[in-house]
Structure formats: structure tokens, C-alpha cells
Short mmCIF file of N, CA, C and O and ligand atoms in Angstrom, two decimals:
data_model
loop_
_atom_site.label_atom_id
_atom_site.label_comp_id
_atom_site.label_asym_id
_atom_site.label_seq_id
_atom_site.Cartn_x
_atom_site.Cartn_y
_atom_site.Cartn_z
N MET A 144 -7.75 -11.46 9.74
CA MET A 144 -8.70 -10.52 8.93
C MET A 144 -9.60 -9.77 9.44
O MET A 144 -10.27 -10.36 9.95
N HIS A 145 -9.58 -8.78 8.80
CA HIS A 145 -11.26 -7.99 9.02
C HIS A 145 -11.93 -8.16 8.25
O HIS A 145 -11.87 -7.12 7.44
N SER A 146 -12.96 -8.61 8.29
CA SER A 146 -14.11 -8.86 7.09
C SER A 146 -14.44 -7.55 6.74
O SER A 146 -15.00 -7.34 5.70
N ASN A 147 -15.03 -6.71 7.67
CA ASN A 147 -15.41 -5.15 6.95
C ASN A 147 -14.26 -4.43 6.56
O ASN A 147 -14.84 -3.13 6.40
N CYS A 148 -13.12 -4.99 6.37
CA CYS A 148 -11.96 -4.15 6.02
C CYS A 148 -11.82 -4.36 4.41
O CYS A 148 -11.29 -5.30 4.25
N ILE A 149 -11.94 -3.40 3.33
CA ILE A 149 -11.80 -3.47 2.19
C ILE A 149 -10.35 -4.15 1.56
O ILE A 149 -10.05 -4.93 0.83
N PHE A 150 -9.23 -3.53 2.60
CA PHE A 150 -7.95 -4.10 2.03
C PHE A 150 -7.62 -5.44 2.41
O PHE A 150 -6.92 -6.33 2.18
N CYS A 151 -8.25 -5.75 4.03
CA CYS A 151 -8.16 -7.27 4.13
C CYS A 151 -8.68 -8.26 3.08
O CYS A 151 -8.41 -9.30 2.81
N GLN A 152 -10.00 -7.90 2.28
CA GLN A 152 -10.83 -8.16 1.14
C GLN A 152 -9.67 -8.55 0.50
O GLN A 152 -9.79 -9.58 -0.28
N ILE A 153 -8.94 -7.28 0.00
CA ILE A 153 -8.25 -7.51 -1.31
C ILE A 153 -7.23 -8.40 -1.20
O ILE A 153 -6.79 -9.29 -1.76
N CYS A 154 -6.46 -8.14 0.27
CA CYS A 154 -5.34 -9.60 0.33
C CYS A 154 -5.97 -10.86 0.53
O CYS A 154 -5.04 -11.64 -0.23
N ALA A 155 -7.06 -10.92 0.54
CA ALA A 155 -7.51 -12.48 0.85
C ALA A 155 -8.09 -12.49 -0.43
O ALA A 155 -8.55 -13.82 -0.35
N GLU A 156 -7.64 -12.21 -1.58
CA GLU A 156 -8.14 -12.26 -3.09
C GLU A 156 -10.08 -12.27 -3.05
O GLU A 156 -10.05 -13.33 -3.79
N LYS A 157 -10.81 -11.87 -2.01
CA LYS A 157 -11.63 -11.78 -2.26
C LYS A 157 -12.84 -10.61 -2.93
O LYS A 157 -13.75 -10.73 -3.21
N THR A 158 -11.94 -10.17 -3.92
CA THR A 158 -12.29 -9.07 -4.81
C THR A 158 -11.52 -9.35 -6.19
O THR A 158 -10.60 -10.37 -6.08
N GLU A 159 -11.82 -8.54 -7.17
CA GLU A 159 -11.22 -8.83 -8.66
C GLU A 159 -9.97 -8.11 -8.69
O GLU A 159 -9.24 -8.28 -9.82
N THR A 160 -9.48 -7.12 -7.35
CA THR A 160 -8.52 -6.37 -7.73
C THR A 160 -7.06 -7.39 -8.35
O THR A 160 -7.05 -8.84 -7.91
N GLU A 161 -6.39 -6.69 -9.21
CA GLU A 161 -5.14 -7.65 -9.68
C GLU A 161 -3.92 -7.14 -9.03
O GLU A 161 -3.74 -5.67 -8.96
N PHE A 162 -3.24 -7.86 -8.59
CA PHE A 162 -1.81 -7.82 -8.01
C PHE A 162 -0.57 -7.77 -8.81
O PHE A 162 -0.69 -8.45 -9.81
N LEU A 163 0.09 -6.57 -8.63
CA LEU A 163 1.20 -6.31 -9.76
C LEU A 163 2.39 -7.02 -9.05
O LEU A 163 3.32 -7.45 -9.77
N PHE A 164 2.35 -7.23 -7.60
CA PHE A 164 3.15 -8.32 -6.92
C PHE A 164 2.74 -8.57 -5.59
O PHE A 164 1.77 -8.11 -4.93
N GLU A 165 3.00 -9.75 -5.35
CA GLU A 165 2.89 -10.23 -3.95
C GLU A 165 3.72 -11.36 -3.63
O GLU A 165 4.32 -11.81 -4.18
N ASN A 166 3.82 -11.34 -1.95
CA ASN A 166 4.58 -12.02 -1.07
C ASN A 166 3.75 -12.48 -0.08
O ASN A 166 2.75 -11.97 0.15
N GLU A 167 4.48 -13.20 0.93
CA GLU A 167 3.99 -13.59 2.20
C GLU A 167 3.33 -12.34 3.09
O GLU A 167 2.52 -12.82 3.83
N THR A 168 4.16 -11.28 2.58
CA THR A 168 4.09 -10.13 3.79
C THR A 168 3.13 -9.06 3.11
O THR A 168 2.53 -8.25 4.04
N LEU A 169 2.96 -9.08 1.78
CA LEU A 169 2.54 -7.81 1.49
C LEU A 169 2.10 -8.12 0.00
O LEU A 169 2.17 -9.16 -0.77
N VAL A 170 0.74 -7.01 -0.49
CA VAL A 170 0.40 -6.86 -2.22
C VAL A 170 0.57 -5.67 -2.36
O VAL A 170 0.44 -4.78 -1.85
N VAL A 171 0.65 -5.38 -3.89
CA VAL A 171 0.97 -4.57 -4.67
C VAL A 171 -0.42 -4.11 -5.81
O VAL A 171 -0.12 -5.41 -6.32
N PHE A 172 -1.24 -3.35 -5.56
CA PHE A 172 -1.88 -3.01 -6.71
C PHE A 172 -2.27 -1.50 -7.00
O PHE A 172 -1.83 -0.44 -6.05
N ARG A 173 -2.95 -1.28 -7.93
CA ARG A 173 -3.02 0.09 -8.49
C ARG A 173 -4.19 0.78 -7.71
O ARG A 173 -5.14 0.03 -7.34
N ASP A 174 -3.86 2.04 -7.48
CA ASP A 174 -4.78 2.77 -6.71
C ASP A 174 -6.31 2.91 -7.77
O ASP A 174 -5.81 3.41 -8.81
N ILE A 175 -7.35 2.61 -7.21
CA ILE A 175 -8.73 2.76 -7.72
C ILE A 175 -8.64 4.40 -8.49
O ILE A 175 -9.64 4.47 -9.42
N ASN A 176 -8.48 5.15 -7.68
CA ASN A 176 -8.51 6.78 -8.12
C ASN A 176 -7.35 7.48 -8.27
O ASN A 176 -6.65 8.02 -7.15
N PRO A 177 -6.58 7.02 -9.68
CA PRO A 177 -4.84 7.36 -9.45
C PRO A 177 -4.85 9.14 -9.56
O PRO A 177 -5.56 9.51 -9.96
N HIS A 178 -4.14 9.43 -8.69
CA HIS A 178 -3.52 10.75 -8.73
C HIS A 178 -2.35 11.08 -9.74
O HIS A 178 -1.83 12.02 -9.38
N ALA A 179 -1.61 10.15 -10.42
CA ALA A 179 -0.66 10.38 -11.10
C ALA A 179 -0.74 9.29 -11.98
O ALA A 179 -1.50 8.47 -12.04
N PRO A 180 0.20 9.45 -13.04
CA PRO A 180 0.11 8.27 -14.31
C PRO A 180 0.22 6.94 -13.46
O PRO A 180 -0.13 5.86 -13.91
N VAL A 181 1.45 6.81 -12.52
CA VAL A 181 1.73 5.53 -11.61
C VAL A 181 0.66 5.97 -10.27
O VAL A 181 1.79 6.81 -9.62
N HIS A 182 0.13 5.15 -9.73
CA HIS A 182 -0.36 5.17 -8.52
C HIS A 182 -0.55 3.75 -7.96
O HIS A 182 -1.69 3.34 -7.99
N LEU A 183 0.29 3.63 -6.84
CA LEU A 183 0.22 2.05 -6.62
C LEU A 183 0.25 2.17 -4.94
O LEU A 183 0.46 2.93 -4.64
N LEU A 184 -0.46 1.08 -4.44
CA LEU A 184 -0.50 0.98 -3.22
C LEU A 184 0.47 -0.65 -2.70
O LEU A 184 -0.32 -1.32 -3.29
N VAL A 185 1.08 -0.16 -1.91
CA VAL A 185 1.77 -1.40 -1.01
C VAL A 185 1.36 -1.55 0.31
O VAL A 185 1.11 -0.66 1.27
N VAL A 186 0.80 -2.75 0.06
CA VAL A 186 -0.42 -3.09 1.58
C VAL A 186 0.10 -4.43 2.20
O VAL A 186 0.30 -5.46 1.74
N PRO A 187 0.43 -4.09 3.24
CA PRO A 187 0.66 -5.49 4.19
C PRO A 187 -0.47 -6.44 4.34
O PRO A 187 -1.74 -5.83 4.65
N ARG A 188 -0.18 -7.39 4.50
CA ARG A 188 -1.15 -8.36 4.45
C ARG A 188 -1.66 -8.30 6.07
O ARG A 188 -3.14 -8.46 6.16
N LYS A 189 -1.19 -8.02 6.81
CA LYS A 189 -1.40 -7.76 8.04
C LYS A 189 -2.38 -6.58 8.41
O LYS A 189 -1.82 -5.51 7.93
N HIS A 190 -3.71 -6.58 9.37
CA HIS A 190 -4.40 -5.45 9.73
C HIS A 190 -3.87 -4.53 10.48
O HIS A 190 -3.60 -5.01 11.46
N ILE A 191 -3.12 -3.57 10.31
CA ILE A 191 -2.62 -2.51 10.78
C ILE A 191 -3.50 -1.23 10.84
O ILE A 191 -3.47 -0.50 9.49
N ARG A 192 -3.93 -0.68 11.35
CA ARG A 192 -4.94 0.54 11.18
C ARG A 192 -3.98 1.82 10.74
O ARG A 192 -4.65 2.11 9.67
N SER A 193 -2.90 2.11 11.30
CA SER A 193 -2.17 3.04 10.64
C SER A 193 -0.81 2.97 11.19
O SER A 193 -0.53 2.28 12.50
N ILE A 194 0.23 3.86 10.78
CA ILE A 194 1.56 4.30 11.21
C ILE A 194 1.50 4.11 12.84
O ILE A 194 2.18 3.93 13.45
N ASN A 195 0.50 4.86 13.56
CA ASN A 195 0.17 4.95 14.79
C ASN A 195 0.28 4.06 15.57
O ASN A 195 0.67 3.71 16.66
N ASP A 196 -0.27 2.62 14.70
CA ASP A 196 -0.29 1.45 15.69
C ASP A 196 0.74 0.52 15.63
O ASP A 196 0.55 -0.72 15.89
N LEU A 197 1.71 0.83 14.69
CA LEU A 197 2.98 -0.23 14.56
C LEU A 197 3.52 -0.28 15.58
O LEU A 197 3.69 0.53 17.15
N VAL A 198 4.17 -1.82 15.89
CA VAL A 198 4.55 -1.93 17.39
C VAL A 198 5.90 -2.70 16.77
O VAL A 198 6.31 -2.80 15.41
N ASP A 199 6.88 -2.93 17.70
CA ASP A 199 8.01 -3.42 17.40
C ASP A 199 8.62 -4.48 16.55
O ASP A 199 9.12 -4.43 15.57
N ASP A 200 7.38 -5.29 16.57
CA ASP A 200 7.59 -6.44 15.77
C ASP A 200 7.12 -6.31 14.24
O ASP A 200 7.31 -7.14 13.26
N ASP A 201 6.77 -5.22 13.86
CA ASP A 201 6.12 -5.03 12.82
C ASP A 201 7.42 -4.25 11.80
O ASP A 201 6.90 -3.73 10.84
N ARG A 202 8.45 -4.12 12.57
CA ARG A 202 9.38 -3.19 11.65
C ARG A 202 10.12 -4.08 10.51
O ARG A 202 9.80 -2.95 9.46
N GLY A 203 9.84 -5.29 10.43
CA GLY A 203 10.43 -5.98 9.28
C GLY A 203 9.27 -5.44 8.05
O GLY A 203 9.46 -5.73 6.92
N ILE A 204 7.81 -5.61 8.70
CA ILE A 204 6.96 -5.32 7.55
C ILE A 204 7.10 -4.04 7.01
O ILE A 204 7.16 -3.71 5.63
N ILE A 205 7.77 -2.71 7.56
CA ILE A 205 8.12 -1.44 7.15
C ILE A 205 9.14 -1.44 6.26
O ILE A 205 8.87 -1.01 5.34
N SER A 206 9.89 -2.14 6.78
CA SER A 206 11.37 -2.31 6.04
C SER A 206 10.93 -3.02 4.56
O SER A 206 11.21 -2.54 3.40
N GLU A 207 9.76 -3.73 4.46
CA GLU A 207 9.71 -4.57 3.23
C GLU A 207 8.62 -3.69 2.43
O GLU A 207 9.09 -3.88 1.20
N LEU A 208 7.69 -3.02 2.86
CA LEU A 208 6.96 -2.05 2.38
C LEU A 208 8.14 -1.43 1.39
O LEU A 208 7.83 -0.55 0.06
N ILE A 209 8.68 -0.37 2.09
CA ILE A 209 9.63 0.09 1.47
C ILE A 209 10.66 -0.20 0.54
O ILE A 209 11.17 0.33 -0.96
N SER A 210 11.29 -1.38 0.67
CA SER A 210 11.90 -2.08 -0.29
C SER A 210 11.29 -2.56 -1.43
O SER A 210 11.58 -2.40 -2.39
N VAL A 211 9.84 -2.91 -1.49
CA VAL A 211 9.01 -3.37 -2.27
C VAL A 211 8.98 -2.37 -3.27
O VAL A 211 8.99 -2.03 -4.59
N ALA A 212 8.62 -1.17 -2.69
CA ALA A 212 8.31 0.40 -3.26
C ALA A 212 9.32 0.83 -3.98
O ALA A 212 9.14 1.08 -5.35
N GLN A 213 10.34 0.28 -3.78
CA GLN A 213 11.85 0.60 -4.53
C GLN A 213 11.63 -0.10 -5.87
O GLN A 213 12.04 0.33 -6.88
N SER A 214 11.59 -1.44 -5.86
CA SER A 214 11.69 -2.23 -6.76
C SER A 214 10.45 -2.01 -7.65
O SER A 214 10.57 -1.73 -9.16
N MET A 215 9.28 -1.57 -7.22
CA MET A 215 8.10 -1.05 -8.18
C MET A 215 8.51 -0.04 -8.86
O MET A 215 7.89 0.27 -10.10
N ALA A 216 9.16 0.90 -8.08
CA ALA A 216 9.17 2.30 -8.96
C ALA A 216 10.41 1.81 -9.87
O ALA A 216 10.23 2.49 -11.40
N VAL A 217 11.20 0.65 -9.80
CA VAL A 217 12.24 0.35 -10.95
C VAL A 217 11.34 -0.13 -12.36
O VAL A 217 11.38 0.33 -12.82
N SER A 218 10.30 -1.28 -11.72
CA SER A 218 9.72 -1.85 -13.06
C SER A 218 8.81 -1.11 -13.39
O SER A 218 8.35 -1.47 -14.97
N GLN A 219 8.01 -0.38 -12.56
CA GLN A 219 7.24 0.75 -13.37
C GLN A 219 8.10 1.97 -14.34
O GLN A 219 7.61 2.78 -14.95
N GLY A 220 9.28 2.10 -14.07
CA GLY A 220 10.33 2.89 -14.68
C GLY A 220 10.19 4.40 -14.72
O GLY A 220 10.35 5.26 -15.32
N ILE A 221 9.82 4.26 -13.30
CA ILE A 221 9.94 6.18 -12.63
C ILE A 221 10.93 5.98 -11.86
O ILE A 221 10.85 7.16 -11.36
N HIS A 222 11.79 5.37 -11.57
CA HIS A 222 12.71 5.22 -10.14
C HIS A 222 13.66 6.63 -10.88
O HIS A 222 14.18 7.73 -10.07
N LYS A 223 13.86 6.80 -12.47
CA LYS A 223 14.84 7.79 -12.44
C LYS A 223 14.54 9.11 -12.38
O LYS A 223 14.85 10.24 -12.27
N SER A 224 13.12 9.52 -13.05
CA SER A 224 12.25 10.78 -13.34
C SER A 224 11.89 11.02 -11.79
O SER A 224 11.74 12.42 -11.51
N GLY A 225 11.84 10.05 -10.82
CA GLY A 225 11.31 10.32 -9.46
C GLY A 225 10.00 10.32 -9.07
O GLY A 225 9.09 9.86 -9.82
N TYR A 226 9.77 9.72 -7.66
CA TYR A 226 8.35 9.70 -7.31
C TYR A 226 8.37 9.85 -5.75
O TYR A 226 9.30 10.55 -5.37
N LYS A 227 7.09 10.07 -5.49
CA LYS A 227 6.56 10.04 -3.76
C LYS A 227 6.22 8.71 -3.57
O LYS A 227 5.58 7.79 -3.73
N LEU A 228 6.49 8.66 -1.82
CA LEU A 228 6.27 7.52 -1.30
C LEU A 228 5.44 8.20 -0.15
O LEU A 228 6.01 8.96 0.80
N LEU A 229 4.08 7.93 0.19
CA LEU A 229 3.37 8.50 1.09
C LEU A 229 2.47 7.37 1.92
O LEU A 229 2.02 6.70 1.53
N PHE A 230 2.73 7.75 3.21
CA PHE A 230 1.51 7.24 4.35
C PHE A 230 0.84 8.46 4.53
O PHE A 230 1.05 9.53 5.49
N ASN A 231 -0.70 8.29 4.55
CA ASN A 231 -1.12 9.41 5.02
C ASN A 231 -1.73 8.54 6.51
O ASN A 231 -2.07 7.83 6.94
N VAL A 232 -1.68 9.62 7.71
CA VAL A 232 -1.65 9.09 8.97
C VAL A 232 -3.25 9.60 9.48
O VAL A 232 -3.30 10.69 9.84
N GLU A 233 -4.15 8.62 9.68
CA GLU A 233 -5.57 9.18 10.38
C GLU A 233 -6.51 10.31 9.75
O GLU A 233 -5.93 10.75 8.66
N LYS A 234 -7.26 10.71 9.99
CA LYS A 234 -8.19 11.49 9.41
C LYS A 234 -7.39 13.06 8.87
O LYS A 234 -7.89 13.28 7.40
N GLY A 235 -7.02 13.66 9.91
CA GLY A 235 -6.25 14.82 9.68
C GLY A 235 -5.25 14.82 8.70
O GLY A 235 -4.72 15.82 8.07
N GLY A 236 -4.50 13.63 8.63
CA GLY A 236 -3.54 13.62 7.45
C GLY A 236 -3.98 12.69 6.15
O GLY A 236 -3.31 12.21 5.44
N GLY A 237 -5.58 12.68 6.10
CA GLY A 237 -6.13 12.27 4.56
C GLY A 237 -6.18 10.72 4.54
O GLY A 237 -6.42 10.36 3.47
N GLN A 238 -5.85 9.93 5.55
CA GLN A 238 -6.25 8.66 5.35
C GLN A 238 -7.89 8.15 5.51
O GLN A 238 -8.89 8.97 6.42
N VAL A 239 -8.03 7.23 4.52
CA VAL A 239 -9.57 7.06 4.36
C VAL A 239 -9.55 5.73 4.52
O VAL A 239 -10.84 5.26 5.11
N ILE A 240 -8.79 4.96 4.38
CA ILE A 240 -8.99 3.30 4.44
C ILE A 240 -8.15 3.18 5.42
O ILE A 240 -6.53 2.99 5.79
N PHE A 241 -8.56 2.69 7.07
CA PHE A 241 -7.75 2.42 8.03
C PHE A 241 -7.34 1.08 7.93
O PHE A 241 -7.68 0.24 8.98
N HIS A 242 -6.59 0.56 6.86
CA HIS A 242 -5.54 -0.49 6.83
C HIS A 242 -4.08 0.16 6.05
O HIS A 242 -4.41 0.48 5.37
N LEU A 243 -3.33 -0.04 7.21
CA LEU A 243 -2.32 0.73 6.69
C LEU A 243 -1.62 0.57 5.38
O LEU A 243 -1.73 -0.96 4.75
N HIS A 244 -1.17 1.58 4.37
CA HIS A 244 -0.86 1.43 3.05
C HIS A 244 0.27 2.34 2.61
O HIS A 244 0.18 3.65 3.15
N LEU A 245 1.12 2.09 1.70
CA LEU A 245 2.28 2.78 1.32
C LEU A 245 1.93 3.42 0.07
O LEU A 245 1.67 2.47 -1.15
N HIS A 246 1.30 4.52 -0.43
CA HIS A 246 1.45 4.94 -1.84
C HIS A 246 3.01 5.60 -2.47
O HIS A 246 3.65 5.80 -1.89
N LEU A 247 2.82 4.57 -3.81
CA LEU A 247 3.82 5.22 -4.66
C LEU A 247 3.47 5.44 -5.66
O LEU A 247 2.10 5.22 -6.37
N ILE A 248 3.85 6.87 -6.17
CA ILE A 248 3.17 8.12 -7.09
C ILE A 248 4.01 8.53 -7.76
O ILE A 248 5.17 9.05 -7.20
N GLY A 249 3.89 8.61 -9.21
CA GLY A 249 5.04 8.91 -9.89
C GLY A 249 4.57 8.80 -11.49
O GLY A 249 3.41 8.52 -11.64
N GLY A 250 5.47 9.10 -12.26
CA GLY A 250 5.30 9.26 -13.72
C GLY A 250 4.75 10.22 -14.28
O GLY A 250 4.22 9.74 -15.79
N TRP A 251 5.01 11.33 -13.69
CA TRP A 251 4.44 12.54 -14.63
C TRP A 251 5.60 13.00 -15.70
O TRP A 251 6.75 12.47 -15.63
N ALA A 252 5.24 14.01 -16.51
CA ALA A 252 5.72 13.77 -17.96
C ALA A 252 7.05 14.89 -17.57
O ALA A 252 6.81 15.67 -16.45
P1 AMP B 174 -5.65 6.89 2.05
O1 AMP B 174 -6.50 7.90 1.64
O2 AMP B 174 -4.19 6.92 2.14
O3 AMP B 174 -6.34 5.96 3.25
O4 AMP B 174 -5.59 6.12 0.93
C1 AMP B 174 -6.66 5.02 -0.04
C2 AMP B 174 -6.54 5.13 -1.23
O5 AMP B 174 -7.26 3.73 -1.52
C3 AMP B 174 -7.06 5.88 -1.85
O6 AMP B 174 -6.29 6.40 -2.79
C4 AMP B 174 -8.08 5.36 -2.73
O7 AMP B 174 -8.28 5.69 -3.89
C5 AMP B 174 -7.70 4.05 -2.78
N1 AMP B 174 -8.85 2.77 -2.69
C6 AMP B 174 -10.03 2.73 -2.42
N2 AMP B 174 -10.75 1.55 -2.81
C7 AMP B 174 -9.79 0.99 -3.15
C8 AMP B 174 -10.13 -0.30 -3.92
N3 AMP B 174 -11.04 -1.03 -4.01
N4 AMP B 174 -8.92 -0.63 -4.80
C9 AMP B 174 -7.73 0.03 -5.10
N5 AMP B 174 -7.50 1.51 -4.32
C10 AMP B 174 -8.87 1.82 -3.45
ZN1 ZN B 175 -7.61 -4.45 6.97
#
């Protein structure tokens, strides 16, 4: 855990953030500044800075992030209407929290 990382703190339950799903690999919570009716963040417990920092051993984590995003889209009822899955990578890519996370965005009318 990186003590100055907000997502590490959230994963360690040091904040009031409500989890919509959690397992030993990752947690899912609502984005605090949603860009759509449904805007969830799927966040690995392991502190990885960005997609650039993935190593071979992290393949299972990425696979699970996408798999859980798929099932969250179903549980949120947006799988049929459609959604976006997004990784922002580094500053130029719009990343502001440097702890890897997958955005699940959808629910437009
Ligand atoms: P990114 O631009 O990909 O780094 O996205 C970071 C996202 O984290 C933004 O959409 C923020 O609104 C969201 N965010 C920042 N702090 C929190 C927090 N404490 N709880 C939930 N979402 C957060
Ligand atoms: Zn972190």
C-alpha cells in the first residue's frame, strides 16, 4: 500500500467509500465526479501506476478487471444499451489518479 495514494486508501477501507463489489484482487466503487448516469471505477488492490507499468504477472489482474466490469454492466442494467470501458494513461491521456483503474461508463437515455 502506498499511504499517499487515495485509491490505496480506498482499497484498504480507510475511507467511507462504498464498494459495489469486492474480491481479493479488486474493488468497485462509484466515481465521485460521474460523467454519466453510471460511472464506476474498477480498481486493483495492487498499486500499479498505469497501464505502462504492467508486468507479465499482472495479466490475471487485467483479465479480472475486464471480467468484473462486464458483470457490473449487467448488474447495473446497462449491458444492452451499451457502455464504455476506459483506461486513461499518464497525464497526456487524462490520468489524474496514478493508481491503475478501469472506468465503466454508461446509462445514457
Ligand atoms: P483518471 O482521470 O482516469 O485518473 O480518473 C480518476 C477518477 O477518479 C476521476 O474520474 C475522479 O472523479 C475519480 N475520483 C477521484 N477521487 C475519488 C474518490 N475519492 N472516490 C471516487 N472517485 C474518485
Ligand atoms: Zn495506490
